[in-house]
Coordinates of C-alpha atoms and ligand atoms in Angstrom, one line a residue:
X1 CA 30.9 -7.8 -47.0
X2 CA 27.3 -6.8 -46.9
X3 CA 25.1 -8.6 -49.4
X4 CA 21.4 -8.6 -50.3
X5 CA 19.5 -11.3 -52.1
X6 CA 17.0 -9.9 -54.6
X7 CA 14.6 -11.4 -57.1
X8 CA 16.0 -11.5 -60.7
X9 CA 13.3 -9.1 -61.9
X10 CA 14.1 -6.3 -59.5
X11 CA 14.0 -3.0 -61.5
X12 CA 17.2 -1.6 -62.8
X13 CA 16.7 1.8 -61.1
X14 CA 15.9 0.1 -57.8
X15 CA 19.0 -2.0 -58.1
X16 CA 21.3 0.9 -58.9
X17 CA 19.8 3.0 -56.2
X18 CA 21.4 0.6 -53.7
X19 CA 24.8 1.6 -55.2
X20 CA 26.1 -2.0 -55.4
X21 CA 29.8 -2.5 -55.6
X22 CA 29.2 -5.7 -57.5
X23 CA 26.3 -8.0 -58.6
X24 CA 26.3 -11.8 -58.6
X25 CA 23.8 -13.5 -60.8
X26 CA 23.0 -16.9 -59.4
X27 CA 22.4 -20.3 -61.0
X28 CA 19.0 -21.7 -61.7
X29 CA 17.3 -24.6 -63.4
X30 CA 16.0 -22.9 -66.6
X31 CA 17.6 -22.7 -70.1
X32 CA 18.2 -19.1 -71.3
X33 CA 16.6 -19.8 -74.6
X34 CA 13.4 -21.4 -73.1
X35 CA 10.2 -19.4 -73.2
X36 CA 9.6 -17.6 -69.9
X37 CA 13.2 -18.1 -68.7
X38 CA 14.1 -15.6 -65.9
X39 CA 16.0 -12.6 -67.3
X40 CA 17.5 -9.6 -65.8
X41 CA 17.1 -6.1 -67.1
X42 CA 19.1 -5.8 -70.3
X43 CA 20.5 -2.5 -69.2
X44 CA 22.2 -4.2 -66.3
X45 CA 25.3 -5.3 -68.3
X46 CA 25.9 -1.7 -69.4
X47 CA 25.5 -0.1 -66.0
X48 CA 29.2 -0.1 -65.3
X49 CA 28.9 -2.3 -62.2
X50 CA 31.1 -5.4 -61.9
X51 CA 29.0 -8.5 -62.5
X52 CA 29.8 -12.2 -61.8
X53 CA 27.4 -14.7 -63.5
X54 CA 27.4 -18.2 -62.0
X55 CA 26.1 -21.1 -64.1
X56 CA 22.8 -19.9 -65.4
X57 CA 23.9 -16.4 -64.6
X58 CA 26.9 -16.7 -66.9
X59 CA 24.9 -18.3 -69.6
X60 CA 22.4 -15.5 -69.5
X61 CA 25.2 -12.9 -69.6
X62 CA 26.8 -14.6 -72.6
X63 CA 23.4 -14.9 -74.4
X64 CA 22.3 -11.3 -73.8
X65 CA 25.7 -9.9 -74.9
X66 CA 25.8 -11.6 -78.3
X67 CA 27.4 -15.0 -77.5
X68 CA 25.7 -18.4 -78.0
X69 CA 24.4 -20.7 -75.3
X70 CA 23.0 -24.1 -75.9
X71 CA 22.8 -27.7 -74.8
X72 CA 26.3 -29.2 -74.0
X73 CA 27.5 -32.2 -76.0
X74 CA 28.1 -33.8 -72.6
X75 CA 26.4 -32.6 -69.4
X76 CA 28.7 -32.2 -66.4
X77 CA 27.4 -33.1 -62.9
X78 CA 29.4 -33.3 -59.7
X79 CA 33.2 -33.3 -59.3
X80 CA 34.9 -32.0 -62.5
X81 CA 38.5 -31.2 -63.5
X82 CA 39.2 -27.6 -64.3
X83 CA 42.2 -26.2 -66.2
X84 CA 43.1 -22.5 -65.6
X85 CA 44.0 -20.7 -68.8
X86 CA 44.4 -17.1 -67.6
X87 CA 47.7 -15.7 -66.4
X88 CA 48.6 -15.6 -62.8
X89 CA 48.8 -12.2 -60.9
X90 CA 46.8 -9.8 -58.9
X91 CA 43.5 -9.0 -60.6
X92 CA 43.2 -12.6 -62.0
X93 CA 40.1 -14.5 -61.0
X94 CA 42.2 -17.6 -60.1
X95 CA 44.9 -15.5 -58.4
X96 CA 46.7 -17.6 -55.8
X97 CA 45.2 -20.9 -57.0
X98 CA 46.7 -24.0 -58.7
X99 CA 46.5 -24.3 -62.5
X100 CA 44.6 -27.6 -62.2
X101 CA 41.7 -27.7 -59.8
X102 CA 38.7 -29.9 -59.0
X103 CA 35.4 -28.0 -59.1
X104 CA 31.7 -28.8 -58.7
X105 CA 29.6 -28.6 -61.9
X106 CA 25.8 -29.0 -62.4
X107 CA 24.8 -28.0 -65.9
X108 CA 23.2 -29.2 -69.1
X109 CA 23.7 -26.0 -71.1
X110 CA 27.0 -24.3 -71.9
X111 CA 28.4 -21.2 -73.4
X112 CA 29.2 -22.4 -77.0
X113 CA 30.5 -19.1 -78.4
X114 CA 31.9 -16.1 -76.4
X115 CA 30.3 -12.7 -76.8
X116 CA 32.5 -10.0 -78.4
X117 CA 35.1 -8.7 -76.0
X118 CA 35.2 -11.9 -73.8
X119 CA 38.1 -14.2 -73.2
X120 CA 38.3 -17.7 -71.7
X121 CA 39.8 -17.9 -68.2
X122 CA 39.4 -21.7 -67.6
X123 CA 38.1 -24.8 -69.3
X124 CA 37.1 -28.3 -68.4
X125 CA 37.0 -31.5 -70.4
X126 CA 33.6 -30.8 -71.7
X127 CA 33.2 -27.0 -71.2
X128 CA 35.6 -25.0 -73.4
X129 CA 34.5 -21.9 -71.6
X130 CA 34.2 -22.8 -67.9
X131 CA 35.2 -19.3 -66.8
X132 CA 35.0 -16.2 -68.9
X133 CA 35.6 -12.5 -68.6
X134 CA 35.4 -9.1 -70.3
X135 CA 37.9 -7.4 -68.1
X136 CA 37.4 -4.0 -69.6
X137 CA 33.7 -4.0 -68.8
X138 CA 34.3 -6.0 -65.5
X139 CA 32.0 -8.8 -66.5
X140 CA 32.8 -12.3 -65.3
X141 CA 31.2 -15.7 -65.6
X142 CA 31.8 -19.1 -64.0
X143 CA 30.2 -22.3 -65.3
X144 CA 31.1 -24.2 -62.1
X145 CA 29.7 -23.4 -58.6
X146 CA 32.2 -21.5 -56.4
X147 CA 29.5 -21.2 -53.7
X148 CA 29.1 -24.9 -52.7
X149 CA 31.3 -26.6 -50.2
X150 CA 32.3 -29.2 -52.8
X151 CA 34.3 -26.5 -54.6
X152 CA 36.6 -26.0 -51.6
X153 CA 38.6 -23.1 -53.1
X154 CA 35.5 -21.4 -54.5
X155 CA 35.6 -18.8 -51.7
X156 CA 39.0 -17.7 -53.1
X157 CA 37.4 -16.9 -56.5
X158 CA 34.6 -15.0 -54.8
X159 CA 37.1 -13.2 -52.8
X160 CA 39.2 -12.3 -55.8
X161 CA 36.1 -10.9 -57.6
X162 CA 35.0 -8.9 -54.6
X163 CA 38.3 -7.5 -53.6
X164 CA 40.2 -7.2 -56.9
X165 CA 37.3 -6.4 -59.3
X166 CA 34.7 -4.8 -57.1
X167 CA 37.2 -3.0 -54.9
X168 CA 35.4 -4.1 -51.7
X169 CA 37.4 -3.6 -48.5
X170 CA 35.8 -6.3 -46.3
X171 CA 35.1 -3.8 -43.5
X172 CA 31.5 -5.0 -42.9
X173 CA 30.9 -7.0 -39.7
X174 CA 28.0 -8.2 -37.6
X175 CA 28.5 -5.1 -35.5
X176 CA 27.8 -3.0 -38.5
X177 CA 24.7 -5.1 -39.1
X178 CA 23.5 -4.5 -35.6
X179 CA 24.1 -0.7 -35.9
X180 CA 22.3 -0.6 -39.2
X181 CA 19.4 -2.8 -38.1
X182 CA 18.9 -0.7 -34.9
X183 CA 18.7 2.5 -37.0
X184 CA 16.2 0.9 -39.4
X185 CA 14.1 -0.4 -36.6
X186 CA 13.9 3.1 -35.0
X187 CA 12.7 4.4 -38.3
X188 CA 10.2 1.6 -38.8
X189 CA 8.7 1.9 -35.3
X190 CA 8.9 5.6 -34.8
X191 CA 7.6 6.5 -31.4
X192 CA 5.0 3.7 -31.3
X193 CA 5.1 0.7 -28.9
X194 CA 5.5 -2.9 -30.0
X195 CA 5.3 -6.5 -28.8
X196 CA 7.8 -9.2 -29.8
X197 CA 6.9 -12.8 -30.3
X198 CA 9.5 -14.7 -28.2
X199 CA 9.9 -18.5 -28.7
X200 CA 13.1 -19.1 -26.7
X201 CA 15.2 -19.8 -29.8
X202 CA 18.1 -17.7 -31.0
X203 CA 16.1 -16.0 -33.8
X204 CA 13.4 -14.4 -31.8
X205 CA 15.9 -13.6 -29.0
X206 CA 18.2 -11.8 -31.4
X207 CA 15.2 -9.9 -32.9
X208 CA 14.1 -8.9 -29.4
X209 CA 17.7 -7.9 -28.5
X210 CA 17.9 -5.6 -31.6
X211 CA 14.5 -4.0 -31.0
X212 CA 15.2 -3.5 -27.3
X213 CA 18.3 -1.6 -28.3
X214 CA 16.3 0.5 -30.7
X215 CA 13.2 1.3 -28.6
X216 CA 13.9 0.1 -25.1
X217 CA 11.0 -0.3 -22.8
X218 CA 8.5 0.5 -25.5
X219 CA 8.9 -3.2 -26.4
X220 CA 7.2 -5.9 -24.5
X221 CA 8.2 -9.5 -25.2
X222 CA 5.4 -12.1 -25.2
X223 CA 6.1 -15.9 -24.9
X224 CA 3.1 -18.0 -25.9
X225 CA 3.0 -21.6 -24.6
X226 CA 1.0 -23.3 -27.3
X227 CA 1.3 -26.7 -25.6
X228 CA 3.5 -27.9 -28.4
X229 CA 6.8 -27.3 -26.6
X230 CA 9.4 -29.8 -25.4
X231 CA 9.8 -31.1 -21.9
X232 CA 11.0 -28.4 -19.5
X233 CA 11.1 -25.7 -22.2
X234 CA 8.7 -23.2 -20.7
X235 CA 10.6 -22.9 -17.4
X236 CA 13.9 -22.8 -19.3
X237 CA 12.8 -20.0 -21.6
X238 CA 11.4 -17.9 -18.8
X239 CA 14.5 -18.3 -16.7
X240 CA 17.0 -17.5 -19.5
X241 CA 15.0 -14.4 -20.5
X242 CA 14.7 -13.2 -16.9
X243 CA 18.5 -13.5 -16.4
X244 CA 19.7 -12.0 -19.7
X245 CA 17.3 -9.4 -21.0
X246 CA 16.4 -7.2 -18.1
X247 CA 13.0 -6.5 -19.8
X248 CA 9.5 -7.7 -18.9
X249 CA 8.3 -10.9 -20.3
X250 CA 4.6 -11.8 -20.6
X251 CA 4.0 -15.6 -20.5
X252 CA 0.7 -16.6 -22.0
X253 CA -0.7 -20.1 -21.4
X254 CA -2.6 -20.9 -24.6
X255 CA -2.3 -24.6 -24.5
X256 CA -6.0 -25.5 -24.5
X257 CA -7.0 -23.3 -27.4
X258 CA -4.2 -24.5 -29.7
X259 CA -5.0 -28.1 -29.0
X260 CA -8.7 -27.5 -29.5
X261 CA -8.1 -26.0 -32.9
X262 CA -5.8 -28.8 -33.9
X263 CA -8.2 -31.6 -32.9
X264 CA -8.7 -34.1 -35.7
X265 CA -6.4 -32.2 -38.1
X266 CA -3.8 -34.4 -39.9
X267 CA -2.7 -32.5 -42.9
X268 CA 0.8 -30.8 -42.3
X269 CA 0.0 -27.6 -44.2
X270 CA -3.4 -27.3 -42.4
X271 CA -1.6 -27.7 -39.0
X272 CA 0.9 -25.0 -40.0
X273 CA -1.8 -22.6 -41.1
X274 CA -3.9 -23.2 -38.0
X275 CA -1.0 -22.6 -35.7
X276 CA 0.1 -19.4 -37.7
X277 CA -3.4 -18.0 -37.4
X278 CA -3.9 -18.8 -33.8
X279 CA -0.5 -17.3 -32.9
X280 CA -1.6 -14.0 -34.5
X281 CA -5.0 -14.1 -32.7
X282 CA -3.3 -14.6 -29.3
X283 CA -0.7 -11.9 -30.0
X284 CA -3.5 -9.5 -31.1
X285 CA -5.4 -10.1 -27.9
X286 CA -2.3 -9.7 -25.8
X287 CA -1.3 -6.5 -27.6
X288 CA -4.7 -4.9 -26.8
X289 CA -4.5 -6.1 -23.2
X290 CA -1.0 -4.6 -22.9
X291 CA -2.0 -1.4 -24.6
X292 CA 0.5 -2.0 -27.4
X293 CA -1.4 -2.8 -30.5
X294 CA -0.2 -2.4 -34.0
X295 CA 3.4 -3.7 -34.3
X296 CA 4.6 -7.3 -34.0
X297 CA 8.3 -8.1 -34.0
X298 CA 9.2 -11.6 -35.2
X299 CA 12.5 -13.5 -35.7
X300 CA 11.8 -14.5 -39.2
X301 CA 14.8 -15.7 -41.2
X302 CA 15.6 -15.7 -44.8
X303 CA 15.1 -19.5 -45.2
X304 CA 11.6 -19.2 -43.7
X305 CA 10.9 -16.6 -46.4
X306 CA 12.3 -18.7 -49.2
X307 CA 10.8 -22.0 -48.2
X308 CA 7.3 -20.5 -47.7
X309 CA 7.5 -19.4 -51.3
X310 CA 8.3 -16.0 -52.8
X311 CA 7.0 -14.5 -56.0
X312 CA 10.0 -16.1 -57.8
X313 CA 10.7 -19.2 -55.7
X314 CA 8.6 -22.4 -55.2
X315 CA 6.8 -23.1 -51.9
X316 CA 8.4 -26.0 -50.0
X317 CA 6.4 -25.7 -46.8
X318 CA 4.6 -22.9 -45.1
X319 CA 6.7 -21.6 -42.2
X320 CA 4.2 -20.6 -39.5
X321 CA 5.6 -17.1 -39.2
X322 CA 5.5 -16.3 -42.9
X323 CA 3.0 -18.2 -45.1
X324 CA 0.8 -19.3 -42.2
X325 CA -0.3 -15.7 -41.4
X326 CA -3.9 -14.6 -41.9
X327 CA -4.6 -12.5 -45.0
X328 CA -5.9 -9.6 -42.9
X329 CA -3.2 -9.0 -40.4
X330 CA -4.0 -6.9 -37.3
X331 CA -0.3 -6.0 -37.1
X332 CA 2.5 -4.3 -39.0
X333 CA 5.4 -6.8 -38.9
X334 CA 8.9 -5.8 -38.0
X335 CA 11.3 -8.6 -39.0
X336 CA 14.9 -7.4 -38.6
X337 CA 16.5 -10.7 -39.4
X338 CA 14.5 -11.4 -42.6
X339 CA 17.6 -11.2 -44.8
X340 CA 19.8 -13.4 -42.7
X341 CA 20.7 -17.1 -42.5
X342 CA 21.0 -19.0 -39.2
X343 CA 24.8 -18.9 -39.0
X344 CA 24.6 -15.1 -39.4
X345 CA 21.9 -14.8 -36.8
X346 CA 24.2 -16.6 -34.4
X347 CA 26.8 -13.9 -35.0
X348 CA 24.3 -11.2 -34.4
X349 CA 23.2 -12.9 -31.1
X350 CA 26.9 -13.0 -30.1
X351 CA 27.4 -9.3 -31.0
X352 CA 24.4 -8.5 -28.8
X353 CA 26.0 -10.4 -25.9
X354 CA 23.4 -13.2 -25.7
X355 CA 24.5 -16.2 -23.6
X356 CA 26.3 -19.0 -25.5
X357 CA 23.6 -21.5 -24.5
X358 CA 21.1 -19.4 -26.4
X359 CA 23.4 -18.7 -29.4
X360 CA 24.0 -22.4 -29.9
X361 CA 20.5 -23.7 -29.1
X362 CA 19.3 -26.1 -31.8
X363 CA 16.6 -24.6 -34.0
X364 CA 13.1 -25.6 -33.0
X365 CA 10.2 -25.0 -35.4
X366 CA 7.5 -22.5 -34.5
X367 CA 4.7 -25.1 -34.9
X368 CA 6.6 -27.1 -32.4
X369 CA 5.8 -30.8 -31.7
X370 CA 2.6 -30.5 -33.8
X371 CA 4.7 -31.2 -36.9
X372 CA 6.6 -34.0 -35.2
X373 CA 3.6 -35.8 -34.0
X374 CA 2.6 -37.0 -37.4
X375 CA -1.1 -37.4 -38.0
X376 CA -3.5 -36.3 -35.2
X377 CA -2.1 -34.1 -32.4
X378 CA -3.5 -35.2 -29.0
X379 CA -2.3 -34.6 -25.4
X380 CA -1.4 -38.3 -25.1
X381 CA 0.6 -38.5 -28.3
X382 CA 2.4 -35.3 -27.4
X383 CA 3.3 -36.7 -24.0
X384 CA 4.8 -39.8 -25.7
X385 CA 6.9 -37.8 -28.0
X386 CA 8.0 -35.3 -25.3
X387 CA 9.4 -38.2 -23.3
X388 CA 11.2 -39.8 -26.2
X389 CA 12.5 -36.4 -27.4
X390 CA 13.9 -35.6 -23.9
X391 CA 15.9 -38.9 -24.0
X392 CA 17.3 -38.1 -27.4
X393 CA 18.3 -34.5 -26.3
X394 CA 19.8 -35.7 -23.1
X395 CA 21.9 -38.5 -24.7
X396 CA 23.2 -36.3 -27.5
X397 CA 24.2 -33.6 -25.0
X398 CA 26.0 -36.1 -22.8
X399 CA 27.8 -37.5 -25.8
X400 CA 29.3 -34.1 -26.4
X401 CA 28.1 -34.1 -30.1
X402 CA 25.6 -31.4 -29.6
X403 CA 27.6 -28.8 -31.4
X404 CA 28.3 -31.1 -34.3
X405 CA 24.7 -31.7 -35.2
X406 CA 22.4 -28.9 -36.4
X407 CA 19.3 -30.6 -34.8
X408 CA 18.5 -33.9 -33.2
X409 CA 14.9 -34.8 -32.2
X410 CA 12.3 -37.4 -32.2
X411 CA 9.3 -37.9 -34.5
X412 CA 6.2 -39.9 -33.5
X413 CA 5.1 -41.8 -36.5
X414 CA 1.4 -42.4 -37.4
X415 CA 1.8 -46.1 -37.6
X416 CA 2.0 -48.9 -35.0
X417 CA 4.2 -52.0 -35.2
X418 CA 4.3 -55.4 -33.7
X419 CA 6.8 -56.1 -31.0
X420 CA 7.5 -58.6 -28.2
X421 CA 7.9 -57.8 -24.5
X422 CA 8.1 -60.3 -21.6
X423 CA 7.1 -63.1 -24.1
X424 CA 3.9 -61.3 -25.0
X425 CA 3.0 -59.6 -28.2
X426 CA 2.9 -55.8 -28.2
X427 CA 1.5 -53.5 -30.8
X428 CA 3.1 -50.1 -30.1
X429 CA 4.2 -46.7 -31.3
X430 CA 7.2 -46.1 -33.6
X431 CA 9.6 -43.2 -32.8
X432 CA 12.0 -42.0 -35.5
X433 CA 15.2 -40.3 -34.4
X434 CA 16.2 -37.5 -36.7
X435 CA 19.7 -35.9 -36.4
X436 CA 21.2 -33.8 -39.2
X437 CA 24.3 -31.7 -39.9
X438 CA 23.8 -28.5 -41.8
X439 CA 25.2 -25.0 -42.4
X440 CA 22.0 -23.0 -42.7
X441 CA 19.1 -25.5 -42.7
X442 CA 18.7 -25.1 -46.5
X443 CA 20.5 -28.4 -47.2
X444 CA 21.3 -31.0 -44.7
X445 CA 22.8 -34.5 -44.3
X446 CA 21.9 -37.2 -41.8
X447 CA 24.3 -37.2 -38.9
X448 CA 26.6 -40.2 -38.7
X449 CA 25.9 -40.7 -35.0
X450 CA 27.9 -43.5 -33.3
X451 CA 26.1 -46.9 -33.3
X452 CA 26.6 -47.1 -29.5
X453 CA 24.8 -43.8 -29.0
X454 CA 21.9 -44.8 -31.2
X455 CA 21.7 -48.1 -29.3
X456 CA 21.5 -46.3 -25.9
X457 CA 18.8 -43.9 -27.3
X458 CA 16.8 -46.9 -28.7
X459 CA 17.1 -48.9 -25.5
X460 CA 16.1 -46.0 -23.3
X461 CA 13.1 -45.0 -25.4
X462 CA 11.7 -48.5 -25.7
X463 CA 12.5 -49.2 -22.0
X464 CA 11.2 -45.9 -20.5
X465 CA 8.5 -44.5 -22.8
X466 CA 5.2 -46.5 -22.4
X467 CA 3.7 -47.8 -25.6
X468 CA 6.8 -47.4 -27.8
X469 CA 8.1 -50.7 -29.2
X470 CA 10.3 -49.6 -32.0
X471 CA 12.8 -46.9 -32.8
X472 CA 14.1 -46.1 -36.3
X473 CA 16.9 -43.8 -37.5
X474 CA 16.2 -41.5 -40.4
X475 CA 19.0 -41.6 -43.0
X476 CA 17.6 -39.1 -45.5
X477 CA 19.4 -36.0 -46.6
X478 CA 17.8 -32.7 -47.6
X479 CA 17.1 -32.7 -50.5
X480 CA 15.3 -34.8 -51.3
X481 CA 13.7 -35.0 -47.8
X482 CA 13.4 -32.0 -45.5
X483 CA 14.7 -31.8 -41.9
X484 CA 11.3 -31.9 -40.3
X485 CA 8.9 -34.7 -41.4
X486 CA 5.9 -32.4 -42.0
Ligands
XMP501 P1 12.9 -28.1 -43.1 O1 12.0 -29.2 -42.5 O2 12.1 -27.2 -44.0 O3 13.4 -27.3 -41.9 O4 14.0 -28.8 -43.8 C1 14.5 -26.3 -42.1 C2 14.7 -25.7 -40.7 O5 13.6 -24.9 -40.4 C3 12.9 -25.3 -39.2 N1 11.5 -25.1 -39.4 C4 10.8 -24.1 -39.0 N2 11.1 -23.1 -38.2 N3 8.9 -22.3 -38.3 C5 10.1 -22.2 -37.9 O6 10.4 -21.2 -37.1 C6 8.5 -23.3 -39.1 O7 7.3 -23.4 -39.5 C7 9.5 -24.3 -39.5 N4 9.4 -25.4 -40.2 C8 10.7 -25.9 -40.2 C9 13.4 -26.7 -39.0 O8 13.3 -27.1 -37.7 C10 14.8 -26.7 -39.6 O9 15.7 -26.2 -38.6

């Protein structure tokens, strides 16, 4: 099913113009009765569109329709017992599920009194109304979170809502996305020419693939080597592109200018902004040189947009291809993947026939090794990290665990530590190994790599990379950490 994520304050007319089959109101940290709490248009609930409110979304619905929401006598966090009260049968929210379930809760407020017309579908020990409905108006609410992996049967509830209540047929596929995106790109670009920023990763490759389908040879792909790439990466990207795209690729060596601009810079956000700006300057120069000014295609994904901060979401870090862009852009941006998550982009890449090695390539951030060499970025420190990172990559690949981890890489820390080698004291660099599992990069857990594998990685790094005397393993999840260190 095709879905769009929109800000809560999207106008009612704009929302209805999309002719949605159903609307899901998400959770959020606010209290509905707090000043400035996010609200949707009051007319939404009378628009005769099925609505499912989750957590805050349910509380908002209950509050706006004449019920009462307030602080719970006891807050519920984490795994919670749920008792289904509604009858079984097609059309039921809990159709096909057990009567006693374990769900994931995370709330301090509750619906204390139902709005007129509503009934209770399920309760928990401390939430008398853990699932509610006004079937006649097709309005539903869930206090628990069906969307998290810790509510393992949550997808069933979403499916019941979408199929039974909204009447969706489930006919949408990534092929439909490709066709739709190609049509939209044609409209956006018209008969102009464009360049595409290619990084070698699956995102920009999928974006290039879509735009090539839409406008063919009016697109030129440009790969900028900013000197912050991993060992052997330039050659690899050029070769894969040549073998699979059948379109010209312009390779720009911009190593010097990026390193010059980064000289002496330590602040992570400053690095990201410098790199974002310099990218645009290089692309603008290339576009003019190639006689294709005006339109830049990028493989921006939805998490890049969210984490760079939107009007209604907080900034976590500036992704170079979103928030790091200069205010006065010499380009119109075309970003066909802007509404997708990584797992969805991989499906698009498959649908486009891109090679498996590209589809499954681990993500690599646009600012490259600059945000993994913590502190100052110098040629020497880059070389140290490149060597350590190559060992990590090689060992993980050989272990066969590559597909199980979302990313695995090295980070050069801005500290030195004392060691001993050949009976002499050393005072060397520290490399952190970071390996995480994740679905979409928005949350992540540290990968439980086998101790033997970590040992091999550590021994090889300290034995083969000059100046490194200590290797540490990062055991932080996201949140509260992020995947990258900067
Ligand atoms: P964080 O560190 O925010 O990373 O947990 C989430 C995912 O995004 C990648 N990442 C970036 N990708 N430009 C990108 O194209 C960026 O500026 C950027 N910063 C982080 C990161 O590698 C991880 O997969």
